[in-house]
């Protein structure tokens, strides 16, 4: 029997939502991950340190008893965010990063930034105090094709911002293109990228071939195969600038399976099995620990987890539910379209 023991992983980009949905999904994360960067795109968004403190308390309250899990809180950057509040949040140890959503880029992003100039005072302060900026790297200009939005964001927003504020640490979240990978690799410092599980597994055909499949629709949308292959090369390379951010983003089925379905893929429950499969396929199981447990903490200036987990390859595929029931409704689980033989051994 094949097995691999690694430090307990972390998830550097996660949507936990709130209320009944939070209660319904948090166990899938706390079972598998020690820490996660918690996205602030609630309705209304988490914009102040006080909002983040209250949200963190709700997350802790929702944890299954006995689970040890550290939510790493983020603030949603708006054109009105106060630099002093952000600094206070970092000083108190509560805030790990600030999140930039270009207005309208994705789910619940209408309070995002329209005019980068308005966000400059906060970004300058963040550069000064060493607080990372997490970016949803897509432009929202209607003229730009949805498949080109990441590349255009790099050229027209991200690169100019980094030229202007080279000391700002930027995490390009959920990189989906070879352009994103190349841009990160070409940078000398202060730039890293997270990669989701699903973007390592699906390309855009999954959404569109043989019928519209809403459970493979997320933002940034999956791209063509060449991009998926570039993501895989980066993820398994061991390069410290790339790490896991699942972007697991639960929506109830009626909001996905309708005329204008929400973006988001729910993968917290089977992500580790999917990743072990991908890394094995790439002949790189020895690099899995770097991707899920080492590179992320190093980038965020945290220690890797001391605890270990063992992944075991079973002869009979591991069965995961195709849907989970939450108090908010039914959520469909990411289907990688291949059997999962890698199991996370429970102690
Ligand atoms: C996320 C969500 O549902 O909150 N959706 C998604 O497709 N990833 C938002 C986001 O991270 O873009
Ligand atoms: Zn996300």
GROMACS .gro file of C-alpha atoms and ligand atoms in nm:
model
  360
    1UNK     CA    1   0.000   0.000   0.000
    2UNK     CA    2   0.130   0.343  -0.096
    3UNK     CA    3   0.118   0.620   0.159
    4UNK     CA    4   0.267   0.963   0.215
    5UNK     CA    5   0.298   1.157   0.541
    6UNK     CA    6   0.312   1.535   0.524
    7UNK     CA    7   0.267   1.830   0.754
    8UNK     CA    8  -0.096   1.920   0.804
    9UNK     CA    9  -0.205   2.138   0.510
   10UNK     CA   10  -0.355   2.488   0.502
   11UNK     CA   11  -0.596   2.645   0.255
   12UNK     CA   12  -0.484   2.992   0.143
   13UNK     CA   13  -0.817   3.095  -0.016
   14UNK     CA   14  -1.151   2.981   0.120
   15UNK     CA   15  -1.516   3.092   0.127
   16UNK     CA   16  -1.690   2.982   0.447
   17UNK     CA   17  -1.997   3.207   0.415
   18UNK     CA   18  -2.203   3.271   0.727
   19UNK     CA   19  -2.503   3.143   0.925
   20UNK     CA   20  -2.639   2.800   0.836
   21UNK     CA   21  -2.405   2.761   0.536
   22UNK     CA   22  -2.100   2.827   0.756
   23UNK     CA   23  -2.219   2.566   1.003
   24UNK     CA   24  -2.282   2.321   0.718
   25UNK     CA   25  -1.942   2.350   0.550
   26UNK     CA   26  -1.682   2.435   0.813
   27UNK     CA   27  -1.625   2.074   0.924
   28UNK     CA   28  -1.510   1.979   0.574
   29UNK     CA   29  -1.231   2.235   0.607
   30UNK     CA   30  -1.141   2.188   0.974
   31UNK     CA   31  -1.112   1.811   0.921
   32UNK     CA   32  -0.852   1.858   0.648
   33UNK     CA   33  -0.679   2.189   0.712
   34UNK     CA   34  -0.516   2.356   1.011
   35UNK     CA   35  -0.564   2.712   0.886
   36UNK     CA   36  -0.733   2.894   0.603
   37UNK     CA   37  -0.743   3.244   0.464
   38UNK     CA   38  -1.107   3.340   0.493
   39UNK     CA   39  -1.255   3.543   0.211
   40UNK     CA   40  -1.447   3.853   0.320
   41UNK     CA   41  -1.713   3.863   0.044
   42UNK     CA   42  -2.011   3.818   0.272
   43UNK     CA   43  -2.328   4.021   0.228
   44UNK     CA   44  -2.252   4.284   0.357
   45UNK     CA   45  -1.874   4.236   0.318
   46UNK     CA   46  -1.619   4.219   0.599
   47UNK     CA   47  -1.473   4.567   0.566
   48UNK     CA   48  -1.350   4.671   0.909
   49UNK     CA   49  -1.138   4.508   1.176
   50UNK     CA   50  -1.447   4.503   1.396
   51UNK     CA   51  -1.639   4.313   1.123
   52UNK     CA   52  -1.353   4.062   1.095
   53UNK     CA   53  -1.339   4.012   1.471
   54UNK     CA   54  -1.711   3.937   1.486
   55UNK     CA   55  -1.693   3.707   1.182
   56UNK     CA   56  -1.397   3.519   1.331
   57UNK     CA   57  -1.597   3.460   1.649
   58UNK     CA   58  -1.886   3.317   1.443
   59UNK     CA   59  -1.645   3.083   1.264
   60UNK     CA   60  -1.497   2.957   1.592
   61UNK     CA   61  -1.848   2.911   1.730
   62UNK     CA   62  -1.946   2.702   1.425
   63UNK     CA   63  -1.646   2.464   1.452
   64UNK     CA   64  -1.728   2.102   1.528
   65UNK     CA   65  -1.627   2.035   1.887
   66UNK     CA   66  -1.271   1.914   1.924
   67UNK     CA   67  -1.156   2.047   1.584
   68UNK     CA   68  -0.855   2.276   1.599
   69UNK     CA   69  -0.868   2.528   1.318
   70UNK     CA   70  -0.731   2.880   1.281
   71UNK     CA   71  -0.924   3.116   1.054
   72UNK     CA   72  -0.688   3.376   0.907
   73UNK     CA   73  -0.903   3.682   0.854
   74UNK     CA   74  -0.900   3.924   0.562
   75UNK     CA   75  -1.057   4.262   0.502
   76UNK     CA   76  -1.249   4.349   0.188
   77UNK     CA   77  -1.084   4.654   0.032
   78UNK     CA   78  -1.325   4.931  -0.063
   79UNK     CA   79  -1.267   5.286  -0.181
   80UNK     CA   80  -1.346   5.395   0.176
   81UNK     CA   81  -1.126   5.154   0.373
   82UNK     CA   82  -0.935   5.330   0.650
   83UNK     CA   83  -0.558   5.279   0.652
   84UNK     CA   84  -0.554   5.321   1.031
   85UNK     CA   85  -0.814   5.050   1.079
   86UNK     CA   86  -0.617   4.813   0.855
   87UNK     CA   87  -0.297   4.882   1.050
   88UNK     CA   88  -0.481   4.828   1.378
   89UNK     CA   89  -0.610   4.493   1.247
   90UNK     CA   90  -0.262   4.377   1.155
   91UNK     CA   91  -0.109   4.496   1.484
   92UNK     CA   92  -0.370   4.310   1.686
   93UNK     CA   93  -0.279   3.991   1.498
   94UNK     CA   94  -0.633   3.952   1.365
   95UNK     CA   95  -0.580   4.047   1.000
   96UNK     CA   96  -0.357   3.837   0.773
   97UNK     CA   97  -0.428   4.011   0.441
   98UNK     CA   98  -0.651   4.259   0.260
   99UNK     CA   99  -0.850   4.145  -0.042
  100UNK     CA  100  -0.888   4.342  -0.363
  101UNK     CA  101  -1.193   4.263  -0.573
  102UNK     CA  102  -1.227   4.479  -0.881
  103UNK     CA  103  -1.591   4.595  -0.857
  104UNK     CA  104  -1.821   4.345  -1.029
  105UNK     CA  105  -1.551   4.080  -1.086
  106UNK     CA  106  -1.725   3.797  -0.904
  107UNK     CA  107  -1.981   3.688  -0.643
  108UNK     CA  108  -2.064   3.973  -0.400
  109UNK     CA  109  -1.803   4.210  -0.534
  110UNK     CA  110  -2.015   4.519  -0.601
  111UNK     CA  111  -1.847   4.706  -0.311
  112UNK     CA  112  -1.508   4.639  -0.470
  113UNK     CA  113  -1.265   4.895  -0.603
  114UNK     CA  114  -1.358   5.091  -0.919
  115UNK     CA  115  -1.083   5.350  -0.906
  116UNK     CA  116  -0.745   5.216  -0.785
  117UNK     CA  117  -0.635   5.570  -0.709
  118UNK     CA  118  -0.886   5.580  -0.421
  119UNK     CA  119  -0.727   5.270  -0.267
  120UNK     CA  120  -0.370   5.400  -0.285
  121UNK     CA  121  -0.346   5.540   0.070
  122UNK     CA  122  -0.441   5.200   0.215
  123UNK     CA  123  -0.210   5.013  -0.024
  124UNK     CA  124   0.079   5.244   0.065
  125UNK     CA  125   0.021   5.179   0.433
  126UNK     CA  126   0.007   4.804   0.370
  127UNK     CA  127   0.339   4.819   0.185
  128UNK     CA  128   0.485   5.006   0.481
  129UNK     CA  129   0.364   4.764   0.748
  130UNK     CA  130   0.418   4.446   0.542
  131UNK     CA  131   0.056   4.340   0.510
  132UNK     CA  132  -0.009   4.133   0.194
  133UNK     CA  133  -0.271   4.223  -0.066
  134UNK     CA  134  -0.469   3.928  -0.206
  135UNK     CA  135  -0.602   4.006  -0.551
  136UNK     CA  136  -0.885   3.869  -0.758
  137UNK     CA  137  -0.692   3.926  -1.078
  138UNK     CA  138  -0.954   3.995  -1.342
  139UNK     CA  139  -1.059   4.318  -1.508
  140UNK     CA  140  -1.431   4.379  -1.534
  141UNK     CA  141  -1.434   4.597  -1.843
  142UNK     CA  142  -1.723   4.470  -2.056
  143UNK     CA  143  -1.515   4.492  -2.377
  144UNK     CA  144  -1.262   4.240  -2.247
  145UNK     CA  145  -1.341   3.878  -2.325
  146UNK     CA  146  -1.395   3.674  -2.008
  147UNK     CA  147  -1.115   3.434  -2.105
  148UNK     CA  148  -0.867   3.725  -2.136
  149UNK     CA  149  -0.954   3.905  -1.815
  150UNK     CA  150  -0.664   3.770  -1.610
  151UNK     CA  151  -0.400   3.856  -1.868
  152UNK     CA  152  -0.544   4.206  -1.915
  153UNK     CA  153  -0.556   4.258  -1.537
  154UNK     CA  154  -0.186   4.174  -1.509
  155UNK     CA  155  -0.097   4.420  -1.782
  156UNK     CA  156  -0.325   4.708  -1.694
  157UNK     CA  157  -0.369   4.689  -1.316
  158UNK     CA  158  -0.128   4.458  -1.139
  159UNK     CA  159   0.197   4.540  -1.312
  160UNK     CA  160   0.147   4.918  -1.288
  161UNK     CA  161   0.053   4.880  -0.919
  162UNK     CA  162   0.366   4.675  -0.846
  163UNK     CA  163   0.582   4.924  -1.038
  164UNK     CA  164   0.442   5.199  -0.823
  165UNK     CA  165   0.459   5.009  -0.492
  166UNK     CA  166   0.732   4.746  -0.530
  167UNK     CA  167   0.741   4.685  -0.153
  168UNK     CA  168   0.375   4.571  -0.149
  169UNK     CA  169   0.344   4.195  -0.108
  170UNK     CA  170   0.083   4.067  -0.354
  171UNK     CA  171  -0.081   3.726  -0.370
  172UNK     CA  172  -0.235   3.663  -0.710
  173UNK     CA  173  -0.517   3.438  -0.609
  174UNK     CA  174  -0.655   3.147  -0.807
  175UNK     CA  175  -0.418   3.187  -1.102
  176UNK     CA  176  -0.581   3.028  -1.407
  177UNK     CA  177  -0.354   3.110  -1.700
  178UNK     CA  178  -0.002   3.049  -1.828
  179UNK     CA  179   0.021   3.430  -1.843
  180UNK     CA  180  -0.034   3.445  -1.465
  181UNK     CA  181   0.220   3.171  -1.399
  182UNK     CA  182   0.480   3.339  -1.623
  183UNK     CA  183   0.419   3.676  -1.461
  184UNK     CA  184   0.473   3.534  -1.113
  185UNK     CA  185   0.783   3.346  -1.222
  186UNK     CA  186   0.928   3.657  -1.383
  187UNK     CA  187   0.896   3.865  -1.067
  188UNK     CA  188   1.200   3.909  -0.845
  189UNK     CA  189   1.017   3.956  -0.515
  190UNK     CA  190   0.691   4.024  -0.336
  191UNK     CA  191   0.467   3.823  -0.567
  192UNK     CA  192   0.322   3.475  -0.520
  193UNK     CA  193   0.017   3.290  -0.646
  194UNK     CA  194  -0.238   3.045  -0.521
  195UNK     CA  195  -0.379   2.772  -0.742
  196UNK     CA  196  -0.711   2.592  -0.688
  197UNK     CA  197  -0.762   2.218  -0.697
  198UNK     CA  198  -1.025   2.237  -0.969
  199UNK     CA  199  -0.814   2.447  -1.208
  200UNK     CA  200  -0.553   2.169  -1.197
  201UNK     CA  201  -0.820   1.921  -1.306
  202UNK     CA  202  -1.068   2.084  -1.543
  203UNK     CA  203  -1.039   2.300  -1.850
  204UNK     CA  204  -1.323   2.500  -2.006
  205UNK     CA  205  -1.460   2.196  -2.187
  206UNK     CA  206  -1.589   2.069  -1.852
  207UNK     CA  207  -1.832   2.360  -1.840
  208UNK     CA  208  -1.946   2.356  -2.200
  209UNK     CA  209  -1.911   2.022  -2.378
  210UNK     CA  210  -2.221   1.803  -2.402
  211UNK     CA  211  -2.437   2.056  -2.220
  212UNK     CA  212  -2.391   2.342  -1.979
  213UNK     CA  213  -2.254   2.211  -1.650
  214UNK     CA  214  -2.304   2.478  -1.387
  215UNK     CA  215  -2.115   2.295  -1.113
  216UNK     CA  216  -1.792   2.347  -1.309
  217UNK     CA  217  -1.855   2.720  -1.342
  218UNK     CA  218  -1.642   2.939  -1.120
  219UNK     CA  219  -1.449   3.263  -1.144
  220UNK     CA  220  -1.195   3.304  -1.276
  221UNK     CA  221  -1.351   3.069  -1.529
  222UNK     CA  222  -1.148   2.759  -1.626
  223UNK     CA  223  -0.940   2.826  -1.938
  224UNK     CA  224  -0.818   2.613  -2.228
  225UNK     CA  225  -0.606   2.300  -2.180
  226UNK     CA  226  -0.267   2.468  -2.237
  227UNK     CA  227  -0.334   2.687  -1.934
  228UNK     CA  228  -0.436   2.394  -1.715
  229UNK     CA  229  -0.110   2.221  -1.808
  230UNK     CA  230   0.091   2.531  -1.716
  231UNK     CA  231  -0.083   2.544  -1.377
  232UNK     CA  232   0.005   2.180  -1.314
  233UNK     CA  233   0.371   2.233  -1.397
  234UNK     CA  234   0.385   2.527  -1.154
  235UNK     CA  235   0.196   2.348  -0.875
  236UNK     CA  236   0.416   2.038  -0.879
  237UNK     CA  237   0.742   2.228  -0.932
  238UNK     CA  238   0.806   2.290  -0.564
  239UNK     CA  239   0.862   2.660  -0.651
  240UNK     CA  240   0.798   2.846  -0.326
  241UNK     CA  241   0.585   3.108  -0.501
  242UNK     CA  242   0.299   2.864  -0.568
  243UNK     CA  243   0.066   2.714  -0.308
  244UNK     CA  244  -0.286   2.582  -0.261
  245UNK     CA  245  -0.589   2.808  -0.229
  246UNK     CA  246  -0.890   2.587  -0.291
  247UNK     CA  247  -1.134   2.876  -0.355
  248UNK     CA  248  -1.394   2.631  -0.232
  249UNK     CA  249  -1.707   2.845  -0.269
  250UNK     CA  250  -2.038   2.682  -0.175
  251UNK     CA  251  -2.364   2.791  -0.334
  252UNK     CA  252  -2.692   2.603  -0.293
  253UNK     CA  253  -2.800   2.404  -0.599
  254UNK     CA  254  -3.096   2.625  -0.696
  255UNK     CA  255  -2.858   2.921  -0.725
  256UNK     CA  256  -2.622   2.722  -0.951
  257UNK     CA  257  -2.880   2.538  -1.161
  258UNK     CA  258  -3.079   2.827  -1.304
  259UNK     CA  259  -3.087   3.080  -1.587
  260UNK     CA  260  -2.810   3.290  -1.431
  261UNK     CA  261  -2.613   3.057  -1.207
  262UNK     CA  262  -2.362   3.167  -0.943
  263UNK     CA  263  -1.988   3.114  -0.983
  264UNK     CA  264  -1.822   2.883  -0.735
  265UNK     CA  265  -1.708   2.522  -0.692
  266UNK     CA  266  -1.729   2.338  -0.359
  267UNK     CA  267  -1.424   2.118  -0.304
  268UNK     CA  268  -1.323   2.135   0.064
  269UNK     CA  269  -1.440   1.781   0.132
  270UNK     CA  270  -1.236   1.598  -0.136
  271UNK     CA  271  -0.959   1.843  -0.223
  272UNK     CA  272  -0.678   1.648  -0.057
  273UNK     CA  273  -0.775   1.326  -0.237
  274UNK     CA  274  -0.792   1.515  -0.568
  275UNK     CA  275  -0.453   1.677  -0.514
  276UNK     CA  276  -0.278   1.352  -0.420
  277UNK     CA  277  -0.417   1.207  -0.746
  278UNK     CA  278  -0.288   1.503  -0.951
  279UNK     CA  279   0.057   1.499  -0.790
  280UNK     CA  280   0.084   1.122  -0.837
  281UNK     CA  281  -0.015   1.159  -1.204
  282UNK     CA  282   0.261   1.416  -1.243
  283UNK     CA  283   0.513   1.187  -1.070
  284UNK     CA  284   0.553   1.452  -0.802
  285UNK     CA  285   0.405   1.318  -0.479
  286UNK     CA  286   0.724   1.436  -0.310
  287UNK     CA  287   0.625   1.796  -0.396
  288UNK     CA  288   0.273   1.777  -0.251
  289UNK     CA  289   0.385   1.888   0.095
  290UNK     CA  290   0.552   2.201  -0.046
  291UNK     CA  291   0.233   2.296  -0.231
  292UNK     CA  292  -0.019   2.234   0.048
  293UNK     CA  293   0.181   2.272   0.371
  294UNK     CA  294   0.508   2.465   0.329
  295UNK     CA  295   0.502   2.735   0.060
  296UNK     CA  296   0.189   2.911   0.187
  297UNK     CA  297   0.304   2.962   0.547
  298UNK     CA  298   0.649   3.071   0.426
  299UNK     CA  299   0.489   3.338   0.206
  300UNK     CA  300   0.262   3.466   0.484
  301UNK     CA  301   0.548   3.462   0.739
  302UNK     CA  302   0.397   3.182   0.948
  303UNK     CA  303   0.544   2.854   1.068
  304UNK     CA  304   0.436   2.535   0.897
  305UNK     CA  305   0.209   2.312   1.104
  306UNK     CA  306   0.382   2.065   1.334
  307UNK     CA  307   0.106   1.806   1.310
  308UNK     CA  308   0.131   1.542   1.034
  309UNK     CA  309  -0.133   1.374   0.820
  310UNK     CA  310  -0.100   1.056   0.621
  311UNK     CA  311  -0.253   1.005   0.279
  312UNK     CA  312  -0.309   0.643   0.185
  313UNK     CA  313  -0.378   0.501  -0.160
  314UNK     CA  314  -0.662   0.249  -0.133
  315UNK     CA  315  -0.744  -0.026  -0.383
  316UNK     CA  316  -1.112   0.055  -0.372
  317UNK     CA  317  -1.199   0.418  -0.454
  318UNK     CA  318  -1.281   0.640  -0.158
  319UNK     CA  319  -1.642   0.745  -0.167
  320UNK     CA  320  -1.731   1.108  -0.112
  321UNK     CA  321  -2.086   1.238  -0.114
  322UNK     CA  322  -2.188   1.394  -0.444
  323UNK     CA  323  -2.390   1.650  -0.247
  324UNK     CA  324  -2.385   1.776   0.109
  325UNK     CA  325  -2.689   1.894   0.301
  326UNK     CA  326  -2.650   2.221   0.491
  327UNK     CA  327  -2.906   2.415   0.690
  328UNK     CA  328  -2.902   2.663   0.401
  329UNK     CA  329  -2.973   2.396   0.136
  330UNK     CA  330  -2.801   2.133  -0.078
  331UNK     CA  331  -2.451   2.196  -0.213
  332UNK     CA  332  -2.300   1.989  -0.496
  333UNK     CA  333  -1.947   1.861  -0.434
  334UNK     CA  334  -1.675   1.903  -0.701
  335UNK     CA  335  -1.665   1.591  -0.919
  336UNK     CA  336  -1.312   1.544  -1.060
  337UNK     CA  337  -1.453   1.290  -1.312
  338UNK     CA  338  -1.206   1.019  -1.208
  339UNK     CA  339  -1.215   0.777  -0.914
  340UNK     CA  340  -1.032   0.895  -0.604
  341UNK     CA  341  -0.806   0.634  -0.450
  342UNK     CA  342  -0.615   0.860  -0.213
  343UNK     CA  343  -0.767   0.885   0.131
  344UNK     CA  344  -0.679   1.107   0.425
  345UNK     CA  345  -0.609   0.877   0.718
  346UNK     CA  346  -0.793   0.984   1.031
  347UNK     CA  347  -0.614   0.949   1.359
  348LIG     C1  348  -1.646   3.297  -0.529
  348LIG     C2  349  -1.773   3.303  -0.443
  348LIG     O1  350  -1.869   3.235  -0.475
  348LIG     O2  351  -1.772   3.376  -0.342
  348LIG     N1  352  -1.678   3.234  -0.652
  348LIG     C3  353  -1.592   3.172  -0.735
  348LIG     O3  354  -1.633   3.131  -0.844
  348LIG     N2  355  -1.466   3.152  -0.702
  348LIG     C4  356  -1.589   3.432  -0.548
  348LIG     C5  357  -1.451   3.434  -0.602
  348LIG     O4  358  -1.355   3.397  -0.535
  348LIG     O5  359  -1.433   3.475  -0.718
  349LIG    ZN1  360  -1.268   3.294  -0.406
   0.00000   0.00000   0.00000
